[in-house]
PDB file of C-alpha atoms in Angstrom:
ATOM      1  CA  UNK A  26      -5.086  18.109   6.525  1.00  0.00           C
ATOM      2  CA  UNK A  27      -7.026  15.233   5.014  1.00  0.00           C
ATOM      3  CA  UNK A  28      -7.947  13.981   1.614  1.00  0.00           C
ATOM      4  CA  UNK A  29     -11.582  14.649   0.795  1.00  0.00           C
ATOM      5  CA  UNK A  30     -13.689  11.667  -0.183  1.00  0.00           C
ATOM      6  CA  UNK A  31     -15.012  13.596  -3.192  1.00  0.00           C
ATOM      7  CA  UNK A  32     -11.492  14.132  -4.542  1.00  0.00           C
ATOM      8  CA  UNK A  33     -11.452  17.935  -4.617  1.00  0.00           C
ATOM      9  CA  UNK A  34      -7.832  17.971  -3.444  1.00  0.00           C
ATOM     10  CA  UNK A  35      -6.321  15.546  -5.953  1.00  0.00           C
ATOM     11  CA  UNK A  36      -4.997  16.187  -9.445  1.00  0.00           C
ATOM     12  CA  UNK A  37      -7.766  16.720 -11.973  1.00  0.00           C
ATOM     13  CA  UNK A  38      -6.456  13.685 -13.840  1.00  0.00           C
ATOM     14  CA  UNK A  39      -7.445  11.449 -10.888  1.00  0.00           C
ATOM     15  CA  UNK A  40     -10.796  12.982  -9.969  1.00  0.00           C
ATOM     16  CA  UNK A  41     -12.659  10.327 -11.974  1.00  0.00           C
ATOM     17  CA  UNK A  42     -11.548   7.817  -9.317  1.00  0.00           C
ATOM     18  CA  UNK A  43     -13.761   9.606  -6.786  1.00  0.00           C
ATOM     19  CA  UNK A  44     -17.085   9.367  -8.625  1.00  0.00           C
ATOM     20  CA  UNK A  45     -20.386   8.202  -7.147  1.00  0.00           C
ATOM     21  CA  UNK A  46     -19.457   9.277  -3.613  1.00  0.00           C
ATOM     22  CA  UNK A  47     -16.909   6.479  -3.269  1.00  0.00           C
ATOM     23  CA  UNK A  48     -13.497   7.262  -1.789  1.00  0.00           C
ATOM     24  CA  UNK A  49     -10.794   7.133  -4.418  1.00  0.00           C
ATOM     25  CA  UNK A  50      -7.447   5.443  -4.332  1.00  0.00           C
ATOM     26  CA  UNK A  51      -5.464   5.969  -1.125  1.00  0.00           C
ATOM     27  CA  UNK A  52      -8.036   8.172   0.599  1.00  0.00           C
ATOM     28  CA  UNK A  53      -7.095   8.670   4.244  1.00  0.00           C
ATOM     29  CA  UNK A  54      -9.144   6.360   6.432  1.00  0.00           C
ATOM     30  CA  UNK A  55      -9.450   3.631   3.801  1.00  0.00           C
ATOM     31  CA  UNK A  56      -7.566   0.338   3.821  1.00  0.00           C
ATOM     32  CA  UNK A  57      -5.494   1.132   0.728  1.00  0.00           C
ATOM     33  CA  UNK A  58      -4.093   4.240   2.438  1.00  0.00           C
ATOM     34  CA  UNK A  59      -2.710   2.225   5.356  1.00  0.00           C
ATOM     35  CA  UNK A  60       0.951   1.357   5.709  1.00  0.00           C
ATOM     36  CA  UNK A  61       1.470  -2.254   4.646  1.00  0.00           C
ATOM     37  CA  UNK A  62       2.841  -4.863   7.030  1.00  0.00           C
ATOM     38  CA  UNK A  63       5.573  -5.313   8.121  1.00  0.00           C
ATOM     39  CA  UNK A  64       6.317  -1.601   7.734  1.00  0.00           C
ATOM     40  CA  UNK A  65       5.651   0.578  10.747  1.00  0.00           C
ATOM     41  CA  UNK A  66       6.344   4.135  11.847  1.00  0.00           C
ATOM     42  CA  UNK A  67       8.554   4.200  14.930  1.00  0.00           C
ATOM     43  CA  UNK A  68       8.142   6.751  17.720  1.00  0.00           C
ATOM     44  CA  UNK A  69      11.190   8.762  16.639  1.00  0.00           C
ATOM     45  CA  UNK A  70      10.182   8.855  12.955  1.00  0.00           C
ATOM     46  CA  UNK A  71       8.093  11.421  11.085  1.00  0.00           C
ATOM     47  CA  UNK A  72       5.033  10.658   8.993  1.00  0.00           C
ATOM     48  CA  UNK A  73       4.519  12.836   5.923  1.00  0.00           C
ATOM     49  CA  UNK A  74       1.176  12.507   4.162  1.00  0.00           C
ATOM     50  CA  UNK A  75       1.205  13.429   0.493  1.00  0.00           C
ATOM     51  CA  UNK A  76      -1.815  14.433  -1.561  1.00  0.00           C
ATOM     52  CA  UNK A  77      -0.261  14.690  -4.998  1.00  0.00           C
ATOM     53  CA  UNK A  78       2.192  12.598  -6.991  1.00  0.00           C
ATOM     54  CA  UNK A  79       5.329  14.150  -5.480  1.00  0.00           C
ATOM     55  CA  UNK A  80       6.103  13.653  -1.805  1.00  0.00           C
ATOM     56  CA  UNK A  81       7.526  17.184  -1.831  1.00  0.00           C
ATOM     57  CA  UNK A  82       4.518  19.030  -3.273  1.00  0.00           C
ATOM     58  CA  UNK A  83       2.766  21.006  -0.516  1.00  0.00           C
ATOM     59  CA  UNK A  84       4.076  18.770   2.277  1.00  0.00           C
ATOM     60  CA  UNK A  85       6.533  19.403   5.094  1.00  0.00           C
ATOM     61  CA  UNK A  86       9.028  16.855   3.745  1.00  0.00           C
ATOM     62  CA  UNK A  87      11.615  19.357   2.498  1.00  0.00           C
ATOM     63  CA  UNK A  88      11.493  21.315   5.766  1.00  0.00           C
ATOM     64  CA  UNK A  89      11.996  18.135   7.818  1.00  0.00           C
ATOM     65  CA  UNK A  90      14.891  16.947   5.650  1.00  0.00           C
ATOM     66  CA  UNK A  91      16.587  20.351   5.832  1.00  0.00           C
ATOM     67  CA  UNK A  92      16.247  20.518   9.620  1.00  0.00           C
ATOM     68  CA  UNK A  93      17.673  17.001   9.920  1.00  0.00           C
ATOM     69  CA  UNK A  94      20.521  18.001   7.561  1.00  0.00           C
ATOM     70  CA  UNK A  95      19.689  15.213   5.108  1.00  0.00           C
ATOM     71  CA  UNK A  96      21.437  15.520   1.754  1.00  0.00           C
ATOM     72  CA  UNK A  97      20.316  12.294   0.032  1.00  0.00           C
ATOM     73  CA  UNK A  98      16.805  11.097  -0.788  1.00  0.00           C
ATOM     74  CA  UNK A  99      16.229   7.401  -1.538  1.00  0.00           C
ATOM     75  CA  UNK A 100      12.941   6.613  -3.298  1.00  0.00           C
ATOM     76  CA  UNK A 101      10.908   3.410  -3.357  1.00  0.00           C
ATOM     77  CA  UNK A 102       7.255   2.724  -4.123  1.00  0.00           C
ATOM     78  CA  UNK A 103       4.774   2.184  -6.888  1.00  0.00           C
ATOM     79  CA  UNK A 104       3.831   4.031 -10.022  1.00  0.00           C
ATOM     80  CA  UNK A 105       7.354   4.986 -11.035  1.00  0.00           C
ATOM     81  CA  UNK A 106       6.123   7.292 -13.854  1.00  0.00           C
ATOM     82  CA  UNK A 107       3.990   9.291 -11.436  1.00  0.00           C
ATOM     83  CA  UNK A 108       4.944   9.302  -7.771  1.00  0.00           C
ATOM     84  CA  UNK A 109       8.561   8.149  -7.924  1.00  0.00           C
ATOM     85  CA  UNK A 110       9.514  10.232 -10.937  1.00  0.00           C
ATOM     86  CA  UNK A 111       7.906  13.479  -9.749  1.00  0.00           C
ATOM     87  CA  UNK A 112       9.428  13.112  -6.282  1.00  0.00           C
ATOM     88  CA  UNK A 113      12.820  12.347  -7.858  1.00  0.00           C
ATOM     89  CA  UNK A 114      12.791  15.456 -10.044  1.00  0.00           C
ATOM     90  CA  UNK A 115      11.576  17.596  -7.137  1.00  0.00           C
ATOM     91  CA  UNK A 116      14.388  16.195  -4.974  1.00  0.00           C
ATOM     92  CA  UNK A 117      16.949  17.057  -7.657  1.00  0.00           C
ATOM     93  CA  UNK A 118      15.449  20.542  -8.010  1.00  0.00           C
ATOM     94  CA  UNK A 119      15.852  20.986  -4.251  1.00  0.00           C
ATOM     95  CA  UNK A 120      19.533  19.942  -4.516  1.00  0.00           C
ATOM     96  CA  UNK A 121      19.270  16.519  -2.885  1.00  0.00           C
ATOM     97  CA  UNK A 122      21.402  13.647  -4.079  1.00  0.00           C
ATOM     98  CA  UNK A 123      18.666  11.392  -5.393  1.00  0.00           C
ATOM     99  CA  UNK A 124      18.596   7.600  -5.546  1.00  0.00           C
ATOM    100  CA  UNK A 125      15.868   5.326  -6.901  1.00  0.00           C
ATOM    101  CA  UNK A 126      15.962   1.678  -5.866  1.00  0.00           C
ATOM    102  CA  UNK A 127      14.800   0.110  -9.123  1.00  0.00           C
ATOM    103  CA  UNK A 128      13.814  -3.245  -7.629  1.00  0.00           C
ATOM    104  CA  UNK A 129      11.699  -1.546  -4.949  1.00  0.00           C
ATOM    105  CA  UNK A 130       9.630   0.440  -7.460  1.00  0.00           C
ATOM    106  CA  UNK A 131       7.022  -0.630 -10.000  1.00  0.00           C
ATOM    107  CA  UNK A 132       5.124   0.483 -13.084  1.00  0.00           C
ATOM    108  CA  UNK A 133       2.212  -0.932 -15.071  1.00  0.00           C
ATOM    109  CA  UNK A 134       4.600  -2.765 -17.403  1.00  0.00           C
ATOM    110  CA  UNK A 135       8.309  -3.608 -17.640  1.00  0.00           C
ATOM    111  CA  UNK A 136       8.619  -1.327 -20.672  1.00  0.00           C
ATOM    112  CA  UNK A 137       7.168   1.682 -18.831  1.00  0.00           C
ATOM    113  CA  UNK A 138       9.403   0.944 -15.852  1.00  0.00           C
ATOM    114  CA  UNK A 139      12.550   0.691 -17.987  1.00  0.00           C
ATOM    115  CA  UNK A 140      11.805   3.895 -19.922  1.00  0.00           C
ATOM    116  CA  UNK A 141      11.182   5.909 -16.766  1.00  0.00           C
ATOM    117  CA  UNK A 142      14.265   4.581 -14.993  1.00  0.00           C
ATOM    118  CA  UNK A 143      16.360   5.433 -18.065  1.00  0.00           C
ATOM    119  CA  UNK A 144      14.939   8.970 -18.213  1.00  0.00           C
ATOM    120  CA  UNK A 145      15.817   9.501 -14.553  1.00  0.00           C
ATOM    121  CA  UNK A 146      19.292   8.031 -15.034  1.00  0.00           C
ATOM    122  CA  UNK A 147      19.792  10.444 -17.943  1.00  0.00           C
ATOM    123  CA  UNK A 148      19.016  13.263 -15.475  1.00  0.00           C
ATOM    124  CA  UNK A 149      21.833  12.015 -13.214  1.00  0.00           C
ATOM    125  CA  UNK A 150      19.483  10.360 -10.714  1.00  0.00           C
ATOM    126  CA  UNK A 151      21.227   7.306  -9.334  1.00  0.00           C
ATOM    127  CA  UNK A 152      19.363   4.086 -10.192  1.00  0.00           C
ATOM    128  CA  UNK A 153      20.508   1.064  -8.180  1.00  0.00           C
ATOM    129  CA  UNK A 154      19.248  -2.182  -6.629  1.00  0.00           C
ATOM    130  CA  UNK A 155      18.219  -2.458  -2.994  1.00  0.00           C
ATOM    131  CA  UNK A 156      21.204  -4.735  -2.278  1.00  0.00           C
ATOM    132  CA  UNK A 157      23.590  -2.127  -3.708  1.00  0.00           C
ATOM    133  CA  UNK A 158      22.353   0.742  -1.539  1.00  0.00           C
ATOM    134  CA  UNK A 159      24.576   1.665   1.382  1.00  0.00           C
ATOM    135  CA  UNK A 160      23.270   4.301   3.843  1.00  0.00           C
TER     136      UNK A 160
END
């Protein structure tokens, strides 16, 4: 599995980012698709590559979590309205307890961030700070 440079395997709403033969945002093999320092994948950890907004959509994430008997998903990252929110609703739909660490997520503006966090909280997704999360 790999993301095509021409963007044929991304949502139609993002295909414009792949124009003129240039790789779009987060295309595998480009710098912006690399894990940022100081994060690293350890030998006993699994890497799941996602191609759409949700980390669950057409990936092996749910299978891995089920096999490891995980019952809670904790979400962090950027573009809360897109990636975080879709993964959160998919996690709820798959019966995971779902937590979003609000100070480890981001949106294009504070207003967008607040509205999306409130919508998720209204759906019984737990919204807490990093310092308040206890594994």
